[in-house]
mmCIF file with all atom_site columns, C-alpha atoms in Angstrom:
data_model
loop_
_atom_site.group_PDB
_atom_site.id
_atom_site.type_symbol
_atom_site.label_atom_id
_atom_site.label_alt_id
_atom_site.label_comp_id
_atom_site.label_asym_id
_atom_site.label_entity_id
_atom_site.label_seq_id
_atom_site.pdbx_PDB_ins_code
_atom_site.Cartn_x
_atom_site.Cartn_y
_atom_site.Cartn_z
_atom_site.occupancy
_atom_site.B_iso_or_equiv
_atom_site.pdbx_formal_charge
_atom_site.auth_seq_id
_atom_site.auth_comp_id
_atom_site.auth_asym_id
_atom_site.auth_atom_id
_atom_site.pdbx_PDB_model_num
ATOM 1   C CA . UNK A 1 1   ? 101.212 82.521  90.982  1.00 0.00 ? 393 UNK A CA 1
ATOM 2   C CA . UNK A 1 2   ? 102.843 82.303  87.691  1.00 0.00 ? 394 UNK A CA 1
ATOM 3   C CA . UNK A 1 3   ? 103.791 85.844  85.669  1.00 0.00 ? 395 UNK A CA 1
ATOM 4   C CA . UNK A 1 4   ? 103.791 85.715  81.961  1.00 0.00 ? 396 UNK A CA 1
ATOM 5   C CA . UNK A 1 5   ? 105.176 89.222  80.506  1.00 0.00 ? 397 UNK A CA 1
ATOM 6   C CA . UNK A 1 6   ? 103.199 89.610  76.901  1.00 0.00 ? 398 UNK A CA 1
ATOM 7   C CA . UNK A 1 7   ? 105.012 92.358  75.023  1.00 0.00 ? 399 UNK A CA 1
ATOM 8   C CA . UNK A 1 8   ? 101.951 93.019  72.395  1.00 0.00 ? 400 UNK A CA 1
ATOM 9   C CA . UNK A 1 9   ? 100.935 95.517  70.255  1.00 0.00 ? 401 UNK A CA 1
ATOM 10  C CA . UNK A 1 10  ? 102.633 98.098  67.587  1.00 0.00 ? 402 UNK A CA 1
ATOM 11  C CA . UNK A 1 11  ? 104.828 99.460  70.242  1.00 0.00 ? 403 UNK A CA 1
ATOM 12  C CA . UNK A 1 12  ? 105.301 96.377  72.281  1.00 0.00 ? 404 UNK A CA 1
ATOM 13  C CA . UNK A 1 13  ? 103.701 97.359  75.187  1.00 0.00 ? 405 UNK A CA 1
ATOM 14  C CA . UNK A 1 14  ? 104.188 95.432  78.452  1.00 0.00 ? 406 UNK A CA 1
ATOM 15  C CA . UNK A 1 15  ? 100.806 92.909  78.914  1.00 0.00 ? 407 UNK A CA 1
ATOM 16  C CA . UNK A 1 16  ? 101.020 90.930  82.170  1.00 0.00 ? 408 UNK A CA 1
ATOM 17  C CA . UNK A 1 17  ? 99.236  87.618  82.473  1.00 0.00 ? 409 UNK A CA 1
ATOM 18  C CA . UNK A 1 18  ? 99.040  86.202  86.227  1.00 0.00 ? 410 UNK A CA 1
ATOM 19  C CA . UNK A 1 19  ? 97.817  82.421  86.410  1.00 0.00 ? 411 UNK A CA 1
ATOM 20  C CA . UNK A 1 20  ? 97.272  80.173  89.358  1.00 0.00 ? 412 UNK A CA 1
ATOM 21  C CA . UNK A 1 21  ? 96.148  76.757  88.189  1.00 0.00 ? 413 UNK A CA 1
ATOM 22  C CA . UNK A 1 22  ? 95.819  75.472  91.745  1.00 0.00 ? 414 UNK A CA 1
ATOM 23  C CA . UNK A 1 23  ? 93.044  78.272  91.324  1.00 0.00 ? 415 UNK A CA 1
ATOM 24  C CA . UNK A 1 24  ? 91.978  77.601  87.461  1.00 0.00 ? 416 UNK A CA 1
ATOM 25  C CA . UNK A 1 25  ? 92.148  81.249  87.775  1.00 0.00 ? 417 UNK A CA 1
ATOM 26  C CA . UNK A 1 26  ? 94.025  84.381  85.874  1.00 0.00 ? 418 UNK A CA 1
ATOM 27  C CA . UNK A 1 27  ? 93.943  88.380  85.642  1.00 0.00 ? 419 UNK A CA 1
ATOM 28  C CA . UNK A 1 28  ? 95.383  90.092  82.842  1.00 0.00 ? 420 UNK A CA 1
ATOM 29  C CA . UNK A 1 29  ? 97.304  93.971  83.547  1.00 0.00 ? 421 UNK A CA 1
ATOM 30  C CA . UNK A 1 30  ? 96.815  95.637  80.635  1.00 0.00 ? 422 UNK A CA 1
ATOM 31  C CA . UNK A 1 31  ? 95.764  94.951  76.928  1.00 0.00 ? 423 UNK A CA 1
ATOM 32  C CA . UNK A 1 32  ? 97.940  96.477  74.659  1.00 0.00 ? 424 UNK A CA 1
ATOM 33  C CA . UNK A 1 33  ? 96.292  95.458  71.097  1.00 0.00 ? 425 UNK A CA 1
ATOM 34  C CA . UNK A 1 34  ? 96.415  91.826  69.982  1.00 0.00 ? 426 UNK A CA 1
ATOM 35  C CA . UNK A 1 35  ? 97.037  90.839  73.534  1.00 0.00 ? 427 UNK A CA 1
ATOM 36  C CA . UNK A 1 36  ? 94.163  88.328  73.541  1.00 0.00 ? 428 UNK A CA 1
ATOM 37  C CA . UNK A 1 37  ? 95.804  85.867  71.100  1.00 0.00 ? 429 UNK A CA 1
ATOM 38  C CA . UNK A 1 38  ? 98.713  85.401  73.172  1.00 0.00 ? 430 UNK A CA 1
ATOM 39  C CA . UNK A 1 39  ? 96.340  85.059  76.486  1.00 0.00 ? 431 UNK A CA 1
ATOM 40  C CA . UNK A 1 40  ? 94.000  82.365  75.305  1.00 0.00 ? 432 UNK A CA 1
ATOM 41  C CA . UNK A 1 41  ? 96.419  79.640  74.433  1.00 0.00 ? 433 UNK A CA 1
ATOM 42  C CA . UNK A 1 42  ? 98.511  80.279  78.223  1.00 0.00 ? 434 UNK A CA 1
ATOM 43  C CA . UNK A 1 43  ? 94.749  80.086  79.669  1.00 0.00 ? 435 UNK A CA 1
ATOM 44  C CA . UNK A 1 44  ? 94.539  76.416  77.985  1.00 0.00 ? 436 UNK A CA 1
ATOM 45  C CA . UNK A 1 45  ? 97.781  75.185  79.068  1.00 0.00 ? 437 UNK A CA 1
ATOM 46  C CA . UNK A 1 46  ? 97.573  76.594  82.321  1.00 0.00 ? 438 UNK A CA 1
ATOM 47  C CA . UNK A 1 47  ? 93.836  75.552  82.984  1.00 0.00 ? 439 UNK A CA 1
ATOM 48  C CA . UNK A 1 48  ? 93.079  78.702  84.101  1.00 0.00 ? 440 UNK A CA 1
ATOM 49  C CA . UNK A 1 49  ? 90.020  81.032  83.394  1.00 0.00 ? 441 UNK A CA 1
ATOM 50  C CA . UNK A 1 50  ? 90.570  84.830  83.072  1.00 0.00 ? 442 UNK A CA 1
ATOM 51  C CA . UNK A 1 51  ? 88.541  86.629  85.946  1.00 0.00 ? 443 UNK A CA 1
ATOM 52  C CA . UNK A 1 52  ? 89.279  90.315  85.502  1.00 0.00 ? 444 UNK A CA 1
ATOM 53  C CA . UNK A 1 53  ? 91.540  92.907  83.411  1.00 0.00 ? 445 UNK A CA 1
ATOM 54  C CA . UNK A 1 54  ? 93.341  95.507  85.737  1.00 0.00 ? 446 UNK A CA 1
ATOM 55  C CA . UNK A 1 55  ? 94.246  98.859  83.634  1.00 0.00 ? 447 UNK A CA 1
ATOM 56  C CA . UNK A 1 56  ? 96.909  100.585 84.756  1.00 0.00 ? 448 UNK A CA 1
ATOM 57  C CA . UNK A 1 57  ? 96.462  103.212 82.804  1.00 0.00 ? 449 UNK A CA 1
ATOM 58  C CA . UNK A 1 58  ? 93.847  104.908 79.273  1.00 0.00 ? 450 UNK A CA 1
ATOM 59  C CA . UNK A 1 59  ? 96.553  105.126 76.950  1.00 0.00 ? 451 UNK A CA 1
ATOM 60  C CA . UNK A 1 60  ? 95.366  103.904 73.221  1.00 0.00 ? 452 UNK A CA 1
ATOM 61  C CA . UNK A 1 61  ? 98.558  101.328 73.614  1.00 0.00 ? 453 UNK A CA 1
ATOM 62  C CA . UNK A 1 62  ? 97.394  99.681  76.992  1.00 0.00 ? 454 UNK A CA 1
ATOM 63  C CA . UNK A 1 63  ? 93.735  99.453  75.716  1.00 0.00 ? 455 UNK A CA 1
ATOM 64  C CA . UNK A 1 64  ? 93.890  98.041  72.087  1.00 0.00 ? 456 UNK A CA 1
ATOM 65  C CA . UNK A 1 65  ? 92.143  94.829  73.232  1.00 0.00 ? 457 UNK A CA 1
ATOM 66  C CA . UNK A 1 66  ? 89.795  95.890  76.311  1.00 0.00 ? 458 UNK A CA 1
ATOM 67  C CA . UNK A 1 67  ? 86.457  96.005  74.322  1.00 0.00 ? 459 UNK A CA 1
ATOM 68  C CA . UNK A 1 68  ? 87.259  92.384  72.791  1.00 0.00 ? 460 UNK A CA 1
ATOM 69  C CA . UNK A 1 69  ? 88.411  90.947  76.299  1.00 0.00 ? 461 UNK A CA 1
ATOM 70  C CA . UNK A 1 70  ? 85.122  92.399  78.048  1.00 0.00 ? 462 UNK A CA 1
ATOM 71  C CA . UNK A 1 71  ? 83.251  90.815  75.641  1.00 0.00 ? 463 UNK A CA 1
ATOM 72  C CA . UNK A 1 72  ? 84.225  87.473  76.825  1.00 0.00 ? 464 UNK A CA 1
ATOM 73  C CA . UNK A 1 73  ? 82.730  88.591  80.263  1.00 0.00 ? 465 UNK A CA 1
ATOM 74  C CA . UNK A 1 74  ? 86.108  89.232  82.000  1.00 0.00 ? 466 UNK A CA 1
ATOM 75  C CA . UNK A 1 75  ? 85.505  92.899  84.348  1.00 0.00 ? 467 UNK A CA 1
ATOM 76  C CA . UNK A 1 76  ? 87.515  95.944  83.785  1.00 0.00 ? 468 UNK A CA 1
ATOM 77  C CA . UNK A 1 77  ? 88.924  97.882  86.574  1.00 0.00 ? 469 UNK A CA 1
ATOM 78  C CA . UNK A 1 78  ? 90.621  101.302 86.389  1.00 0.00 ? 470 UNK A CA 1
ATOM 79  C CA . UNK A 1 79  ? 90.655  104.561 87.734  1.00 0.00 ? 471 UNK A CA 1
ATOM 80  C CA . UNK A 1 80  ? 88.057  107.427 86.975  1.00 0.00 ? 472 UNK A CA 1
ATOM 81  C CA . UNK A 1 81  ? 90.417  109.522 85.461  1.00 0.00 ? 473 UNK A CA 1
ATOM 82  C CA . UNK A 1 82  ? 91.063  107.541 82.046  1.00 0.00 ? 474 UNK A CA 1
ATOM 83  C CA . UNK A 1 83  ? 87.151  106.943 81.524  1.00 0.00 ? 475 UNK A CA 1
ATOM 84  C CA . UNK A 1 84  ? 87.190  108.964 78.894  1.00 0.00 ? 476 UNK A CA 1
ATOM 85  C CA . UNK A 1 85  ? 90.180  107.884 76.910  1.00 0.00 ? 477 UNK A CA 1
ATOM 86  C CA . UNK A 1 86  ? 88.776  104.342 77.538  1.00 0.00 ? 478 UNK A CA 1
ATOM 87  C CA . UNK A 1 87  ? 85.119  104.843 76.714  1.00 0.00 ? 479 UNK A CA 1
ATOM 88  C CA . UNK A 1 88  ? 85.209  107.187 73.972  1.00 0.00 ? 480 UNK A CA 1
ATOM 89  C CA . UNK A 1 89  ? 89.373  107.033 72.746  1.00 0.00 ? 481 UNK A CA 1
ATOM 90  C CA . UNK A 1 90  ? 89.258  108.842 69.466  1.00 0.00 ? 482 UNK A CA 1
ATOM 91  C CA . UNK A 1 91  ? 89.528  111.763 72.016  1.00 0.00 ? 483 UNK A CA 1
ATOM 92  C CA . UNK A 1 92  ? 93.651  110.346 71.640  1.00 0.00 ? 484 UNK A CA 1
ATOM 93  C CA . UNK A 1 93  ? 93.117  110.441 68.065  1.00 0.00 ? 485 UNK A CA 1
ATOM 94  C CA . UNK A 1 94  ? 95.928  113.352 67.934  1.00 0.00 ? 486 UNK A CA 1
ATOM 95  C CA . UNK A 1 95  ? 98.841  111.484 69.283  1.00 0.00 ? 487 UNK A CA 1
ATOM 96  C CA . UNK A 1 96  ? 97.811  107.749 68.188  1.00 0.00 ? 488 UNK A CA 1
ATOM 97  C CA . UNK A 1 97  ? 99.765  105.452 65.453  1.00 0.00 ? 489 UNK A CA 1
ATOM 98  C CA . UNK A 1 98  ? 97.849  107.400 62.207  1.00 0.00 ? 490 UNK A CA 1
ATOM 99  C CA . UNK A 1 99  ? 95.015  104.614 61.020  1.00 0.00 ? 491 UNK A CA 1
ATOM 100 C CA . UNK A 1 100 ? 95.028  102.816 64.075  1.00 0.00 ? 492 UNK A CA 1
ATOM 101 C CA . UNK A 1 101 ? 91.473  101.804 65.199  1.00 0.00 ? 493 UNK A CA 1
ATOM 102 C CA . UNK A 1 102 ? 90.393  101.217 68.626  1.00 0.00 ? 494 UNK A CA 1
ATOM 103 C CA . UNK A 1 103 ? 87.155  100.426 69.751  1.00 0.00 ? 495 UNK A CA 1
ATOM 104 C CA . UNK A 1 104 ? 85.350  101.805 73.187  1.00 0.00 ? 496 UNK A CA 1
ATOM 105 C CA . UNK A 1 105 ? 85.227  99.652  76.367  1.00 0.00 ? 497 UNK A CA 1
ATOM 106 C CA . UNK A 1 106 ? 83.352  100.393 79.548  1.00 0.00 ? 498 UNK A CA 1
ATOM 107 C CA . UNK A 1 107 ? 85.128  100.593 83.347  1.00 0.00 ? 499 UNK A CA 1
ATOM 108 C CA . UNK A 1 108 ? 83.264  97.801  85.082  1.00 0.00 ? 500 UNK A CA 1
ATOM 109 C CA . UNK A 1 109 ? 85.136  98.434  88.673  1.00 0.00 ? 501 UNK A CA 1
ATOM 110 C CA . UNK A 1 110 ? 86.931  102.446 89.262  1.00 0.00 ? 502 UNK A CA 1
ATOM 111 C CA . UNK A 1 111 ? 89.736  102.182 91.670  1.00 0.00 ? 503 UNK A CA 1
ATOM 112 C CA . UNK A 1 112 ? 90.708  104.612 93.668  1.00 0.00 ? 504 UNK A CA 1
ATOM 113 C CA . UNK A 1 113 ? 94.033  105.597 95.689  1.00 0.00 ? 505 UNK A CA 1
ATOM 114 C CA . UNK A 1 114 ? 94.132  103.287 98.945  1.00 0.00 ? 506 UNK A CA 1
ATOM 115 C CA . UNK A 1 115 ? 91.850  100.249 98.125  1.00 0.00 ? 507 UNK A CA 1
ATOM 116 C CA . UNK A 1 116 ? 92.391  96.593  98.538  1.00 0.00 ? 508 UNK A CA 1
ATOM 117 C CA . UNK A 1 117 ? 91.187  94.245  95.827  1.00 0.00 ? 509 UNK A CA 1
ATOM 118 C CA . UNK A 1 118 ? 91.361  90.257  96.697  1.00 0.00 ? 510 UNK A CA 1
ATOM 119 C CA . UNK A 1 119 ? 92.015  89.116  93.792  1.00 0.00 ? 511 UNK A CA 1
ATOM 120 C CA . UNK A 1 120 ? 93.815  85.243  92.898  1.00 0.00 ? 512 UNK A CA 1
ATOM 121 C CA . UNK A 1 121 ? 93.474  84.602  96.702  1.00 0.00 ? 513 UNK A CA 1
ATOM 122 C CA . UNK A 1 122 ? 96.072  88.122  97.014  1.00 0.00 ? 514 UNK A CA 1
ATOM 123 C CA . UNK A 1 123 ? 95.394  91.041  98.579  1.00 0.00 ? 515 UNK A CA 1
ATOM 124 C CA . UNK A 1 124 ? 96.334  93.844  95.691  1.00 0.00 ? 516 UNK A CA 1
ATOM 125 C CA . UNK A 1 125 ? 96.881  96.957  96.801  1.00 0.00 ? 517 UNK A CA 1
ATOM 126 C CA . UNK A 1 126 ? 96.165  100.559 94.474  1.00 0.00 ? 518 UNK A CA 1
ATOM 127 C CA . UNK A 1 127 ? 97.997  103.180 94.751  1.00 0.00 ? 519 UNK A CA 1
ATOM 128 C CA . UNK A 1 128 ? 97.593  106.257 92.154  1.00 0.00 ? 520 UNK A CA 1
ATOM 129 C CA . UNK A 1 129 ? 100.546 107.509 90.437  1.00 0.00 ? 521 UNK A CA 1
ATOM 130 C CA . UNK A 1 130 ? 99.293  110.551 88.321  1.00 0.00 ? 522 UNK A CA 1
ATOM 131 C CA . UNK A 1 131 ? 101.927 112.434 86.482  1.00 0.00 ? 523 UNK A CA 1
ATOM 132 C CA . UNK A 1 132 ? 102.158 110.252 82.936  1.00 0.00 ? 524 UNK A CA 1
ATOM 133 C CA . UNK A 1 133 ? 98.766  109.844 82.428  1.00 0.00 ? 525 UNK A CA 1
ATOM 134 C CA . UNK A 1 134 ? 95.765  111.686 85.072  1.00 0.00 ? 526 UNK A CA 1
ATOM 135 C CA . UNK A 1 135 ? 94.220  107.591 85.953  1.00 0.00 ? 527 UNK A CA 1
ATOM 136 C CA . UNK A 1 136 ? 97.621  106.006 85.804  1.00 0.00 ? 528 UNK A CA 1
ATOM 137 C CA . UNK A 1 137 ? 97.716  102.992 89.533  1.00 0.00 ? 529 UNK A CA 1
ATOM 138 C CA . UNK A 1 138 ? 99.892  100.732 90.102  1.00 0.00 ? 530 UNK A CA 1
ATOM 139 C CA . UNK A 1 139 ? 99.067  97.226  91.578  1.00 0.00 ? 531 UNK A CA 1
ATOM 140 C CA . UNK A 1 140 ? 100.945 96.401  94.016  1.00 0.00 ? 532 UNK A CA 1
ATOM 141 C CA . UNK A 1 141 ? 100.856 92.213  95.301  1.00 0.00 ? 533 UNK A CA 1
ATOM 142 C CA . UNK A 1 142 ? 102.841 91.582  98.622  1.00 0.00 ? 534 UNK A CA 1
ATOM 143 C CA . UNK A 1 143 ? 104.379 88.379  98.996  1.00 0.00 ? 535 UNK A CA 1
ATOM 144 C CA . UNK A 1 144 ? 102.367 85.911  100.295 1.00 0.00 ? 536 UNK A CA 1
ATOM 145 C CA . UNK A 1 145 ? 103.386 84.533  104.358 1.00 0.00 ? 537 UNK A CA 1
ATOM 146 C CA . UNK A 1 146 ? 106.534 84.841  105.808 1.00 0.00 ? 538 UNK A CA 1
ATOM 147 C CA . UNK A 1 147 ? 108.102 86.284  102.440 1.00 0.00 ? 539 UNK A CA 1
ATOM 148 C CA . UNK A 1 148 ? 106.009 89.579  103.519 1.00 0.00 ? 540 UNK A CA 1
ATOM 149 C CA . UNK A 1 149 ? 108.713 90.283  105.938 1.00 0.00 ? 541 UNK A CA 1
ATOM 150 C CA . UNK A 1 150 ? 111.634 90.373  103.663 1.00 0.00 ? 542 UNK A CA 1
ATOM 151 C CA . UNK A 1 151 ? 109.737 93.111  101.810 1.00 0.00 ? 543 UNK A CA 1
ATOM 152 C CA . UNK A 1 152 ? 109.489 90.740  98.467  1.00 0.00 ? 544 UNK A CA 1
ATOM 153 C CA . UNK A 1 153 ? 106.117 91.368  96.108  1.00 0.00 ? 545 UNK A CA 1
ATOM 154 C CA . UNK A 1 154 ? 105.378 92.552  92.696  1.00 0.00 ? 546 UNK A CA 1
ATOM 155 C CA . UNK A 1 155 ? 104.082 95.773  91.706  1.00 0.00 ? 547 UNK A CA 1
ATOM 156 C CA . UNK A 1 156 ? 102.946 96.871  88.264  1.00 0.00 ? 548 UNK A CA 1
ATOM 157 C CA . UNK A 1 157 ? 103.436 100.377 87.543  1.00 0.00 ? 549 UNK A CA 1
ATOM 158 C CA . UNK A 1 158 ? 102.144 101.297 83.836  1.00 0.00 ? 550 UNK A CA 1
ATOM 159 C CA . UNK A 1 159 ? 103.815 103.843 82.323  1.00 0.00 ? 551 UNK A CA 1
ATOM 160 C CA . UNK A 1 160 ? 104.684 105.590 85.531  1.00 0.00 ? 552 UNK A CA 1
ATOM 161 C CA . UNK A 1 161 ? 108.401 104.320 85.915  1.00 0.00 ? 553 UNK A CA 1
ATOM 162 C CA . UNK A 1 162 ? 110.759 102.223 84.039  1.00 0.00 ? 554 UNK A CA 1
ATOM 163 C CA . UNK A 1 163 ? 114.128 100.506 84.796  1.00 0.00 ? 555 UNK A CA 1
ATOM 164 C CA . UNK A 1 164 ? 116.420 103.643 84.632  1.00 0.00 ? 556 UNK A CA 1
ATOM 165 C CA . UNK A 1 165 ? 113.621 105.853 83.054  1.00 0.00 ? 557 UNK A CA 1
ATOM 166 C CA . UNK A 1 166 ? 110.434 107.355 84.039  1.00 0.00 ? 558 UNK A CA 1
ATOM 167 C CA . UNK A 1 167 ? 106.999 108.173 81.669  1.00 0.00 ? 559 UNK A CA 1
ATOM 168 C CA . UNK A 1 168 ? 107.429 110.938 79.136  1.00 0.00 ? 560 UNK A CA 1
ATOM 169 C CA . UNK A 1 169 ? 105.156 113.981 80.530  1.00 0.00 ? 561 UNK A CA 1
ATOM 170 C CA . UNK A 1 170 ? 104.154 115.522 77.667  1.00 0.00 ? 562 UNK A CA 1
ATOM 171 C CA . UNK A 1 171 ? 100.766 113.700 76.841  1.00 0.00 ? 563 UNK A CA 1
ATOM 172 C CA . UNK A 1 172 ? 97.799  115.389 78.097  1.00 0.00 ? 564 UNK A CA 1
ATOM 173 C CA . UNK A 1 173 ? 96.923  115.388 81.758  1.00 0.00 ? 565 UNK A CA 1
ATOM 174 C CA . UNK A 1 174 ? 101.092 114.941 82.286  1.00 0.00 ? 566 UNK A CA 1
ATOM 175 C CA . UNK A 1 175 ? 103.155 117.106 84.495  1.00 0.00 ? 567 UNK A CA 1
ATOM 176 C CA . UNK A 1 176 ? 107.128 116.063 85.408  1.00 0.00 ? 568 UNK A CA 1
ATOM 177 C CA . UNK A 1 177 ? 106.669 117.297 89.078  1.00 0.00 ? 569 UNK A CA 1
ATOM 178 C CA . UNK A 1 178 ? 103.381 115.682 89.497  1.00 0.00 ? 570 UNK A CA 1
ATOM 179 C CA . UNK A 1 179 ? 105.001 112.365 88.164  1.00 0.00 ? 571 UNK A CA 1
ATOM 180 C CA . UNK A 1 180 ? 108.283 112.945 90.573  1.00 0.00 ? 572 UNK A CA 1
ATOM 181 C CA . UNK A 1 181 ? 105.431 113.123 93.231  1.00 0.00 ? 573 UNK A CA 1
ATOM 182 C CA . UNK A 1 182 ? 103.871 110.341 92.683  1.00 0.00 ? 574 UNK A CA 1
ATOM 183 C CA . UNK A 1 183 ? 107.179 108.432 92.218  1.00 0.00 ? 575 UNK A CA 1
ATOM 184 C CA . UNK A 1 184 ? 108.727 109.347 95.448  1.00 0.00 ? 576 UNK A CA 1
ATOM 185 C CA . UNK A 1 185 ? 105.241 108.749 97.180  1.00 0.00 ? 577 UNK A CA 1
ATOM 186 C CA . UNK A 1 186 ? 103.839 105.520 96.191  1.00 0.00 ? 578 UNK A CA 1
ATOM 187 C CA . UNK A 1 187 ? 106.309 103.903 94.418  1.00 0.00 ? 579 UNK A CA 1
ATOM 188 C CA . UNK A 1 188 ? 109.547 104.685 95.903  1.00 0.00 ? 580 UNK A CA 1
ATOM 189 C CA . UNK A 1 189 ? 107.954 103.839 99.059  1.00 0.00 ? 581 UNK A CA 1
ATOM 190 C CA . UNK A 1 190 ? 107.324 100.035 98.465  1.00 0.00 ? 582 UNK A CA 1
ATOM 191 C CA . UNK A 1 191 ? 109.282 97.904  100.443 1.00 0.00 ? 583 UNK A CA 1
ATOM 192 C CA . UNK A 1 192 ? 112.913 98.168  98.408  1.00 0.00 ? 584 UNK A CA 1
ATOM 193 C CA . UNK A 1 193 ? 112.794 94.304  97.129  1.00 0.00 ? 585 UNK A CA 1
ATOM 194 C CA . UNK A 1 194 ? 109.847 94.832  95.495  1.00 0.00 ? 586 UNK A CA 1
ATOM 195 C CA . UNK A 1 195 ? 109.920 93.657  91.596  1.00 0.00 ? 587 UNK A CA 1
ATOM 196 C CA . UNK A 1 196 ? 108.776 96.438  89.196  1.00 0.00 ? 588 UNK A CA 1
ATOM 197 C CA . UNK A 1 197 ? 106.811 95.450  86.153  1.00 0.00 ? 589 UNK A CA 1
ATOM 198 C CA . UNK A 1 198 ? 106.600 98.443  83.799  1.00 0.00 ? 590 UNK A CA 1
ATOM 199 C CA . UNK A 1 199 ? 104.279 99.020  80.885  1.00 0.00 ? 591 UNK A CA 1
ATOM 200 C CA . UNK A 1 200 ? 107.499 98.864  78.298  1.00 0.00 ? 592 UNK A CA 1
ATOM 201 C CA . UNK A 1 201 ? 111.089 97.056  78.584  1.00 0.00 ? 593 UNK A CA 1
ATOM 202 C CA . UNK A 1 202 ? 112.293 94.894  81.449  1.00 0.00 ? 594 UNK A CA 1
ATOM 203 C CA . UNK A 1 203 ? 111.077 95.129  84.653  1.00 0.00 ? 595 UNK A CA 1
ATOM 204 C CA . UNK A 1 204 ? 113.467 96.397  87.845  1.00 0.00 ? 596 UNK A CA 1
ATOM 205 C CA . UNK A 1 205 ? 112.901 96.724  91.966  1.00 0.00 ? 597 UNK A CA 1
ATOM 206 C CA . UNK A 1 206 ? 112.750 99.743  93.523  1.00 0.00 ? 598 UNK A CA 1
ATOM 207 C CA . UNK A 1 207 ? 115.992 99.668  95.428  1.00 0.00 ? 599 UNK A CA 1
ATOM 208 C CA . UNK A 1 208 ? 117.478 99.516  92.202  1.00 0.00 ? 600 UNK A CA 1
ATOM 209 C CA . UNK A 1 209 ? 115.636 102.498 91.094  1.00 0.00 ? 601 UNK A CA 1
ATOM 210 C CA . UNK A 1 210 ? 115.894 104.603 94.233  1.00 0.00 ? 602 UNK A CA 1
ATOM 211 C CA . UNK A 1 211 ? 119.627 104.483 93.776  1.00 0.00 ? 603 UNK A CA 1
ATOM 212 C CA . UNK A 1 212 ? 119.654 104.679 90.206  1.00 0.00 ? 604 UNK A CA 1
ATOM 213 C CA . UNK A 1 213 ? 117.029 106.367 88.400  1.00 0.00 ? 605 UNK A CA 1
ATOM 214 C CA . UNK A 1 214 ? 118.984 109.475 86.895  1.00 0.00 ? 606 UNK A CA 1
ATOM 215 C CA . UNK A 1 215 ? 115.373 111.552 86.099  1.00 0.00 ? 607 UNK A CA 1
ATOM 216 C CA . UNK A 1 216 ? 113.942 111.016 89.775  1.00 0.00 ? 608 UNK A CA 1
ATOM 217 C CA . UNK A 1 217 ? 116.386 110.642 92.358  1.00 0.00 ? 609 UNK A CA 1
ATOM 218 C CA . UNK A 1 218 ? 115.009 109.015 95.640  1.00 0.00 ? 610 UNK A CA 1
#
């Protein structure tokens, strides 16, 4: 499995494209707006075929392109909680980029806190890390065989935690202590090699973050 990091978007939010040609398969995390021009070439070269969108979270910056990617027949999984902000998002009209337009999508799958999702032959854990954003999961992939021992996998996070940072809080639906929560309880508690992919900047591991992050200390 092959990661391709898609910064996309008029923030540059973090799109993650995960191919597997021995597959001819791919699932896209996230899609910040304009993401789907930077997809469909990768999905040529690689020989792969896009088989679902995971959405980590409703923000209007993580969901720019949803609508046009569903449209090609690719399902869209995400939590409950953002339905709204995905299916009808002019209710984030108030804190979008003024003249922005983004057009509704549907939640094909809801996840929910605890399930297991076998997706690109991987298991993928959810967890749900509330506290940015009320639907914000993470997916977390373990390492495949014996690497599962040495704690290695991949886990993409959103907007929940960043290398040396954390979400802001003061969206809608946020809350600093429910974010530390969430943190501490499903992210911090990842095996400590664990890569983290956030939705901005570079990504990090949480070891690196447990003894690090200055805003939530482990």
């Amino acid at each position: 499995m092959r990661i391709h990091t898609l910064p996309a978007g008029p923030i540059e939010t973090n799109a993650y494209l995960l191919t597997d040609a021995d597959r001819g398969e791919a699932l896209l995390v996230d899609a910040p707006h304009g993401v789907l021009a930077d997809v469909e070439p990768i999905l040529r070269e690689t020989g792969t075929k896009l088989v679902a969108l995971l959405v980590t979270h409703g923000h209007w910056d993580h969901t720019g392109d949803i609508a046009r990617i569903q449209r090609t027949g690719v399902p869209v999984y995400a939590h409950e909680a953002d339905r709204v902000m995905i299916e009808t998002p002019q209710s984030m009209a108030r804190y979008m980029i003024p003249g922005l337009e983004l057009e509704p999508a549907k939640i094909d799958h809801t996840v929910v806190q605890g399930q297991h999702l076998s997706l690109l032959g991987r298991d993928v854990e959810i967890r749900h890390v509330p506290g940015h954003c009320p639907g914000n999961v993470l997916f977390y992939f373990a390492a495949p065989g014996a690497a599962v021992a040495h704690g290695a996998g991949v886990a993409f996070v959103g907007d929940a935690l960043f290398s040396g940072s954390i979400g802001r809080t003061d969206l809608p639906g946020g809350s600093f202590e429910q974010l530390a929560a969430s943190i501490r309880g499903q992210i911090y508690t990842l095996p400590d090699a664990t890569i983290v992919y956030p939705g901005h900047g570079p990504s990090t591991t949480v070891a690196v973050e447990k003894r690090d992050n200055p805003f939530v200390p482990a």
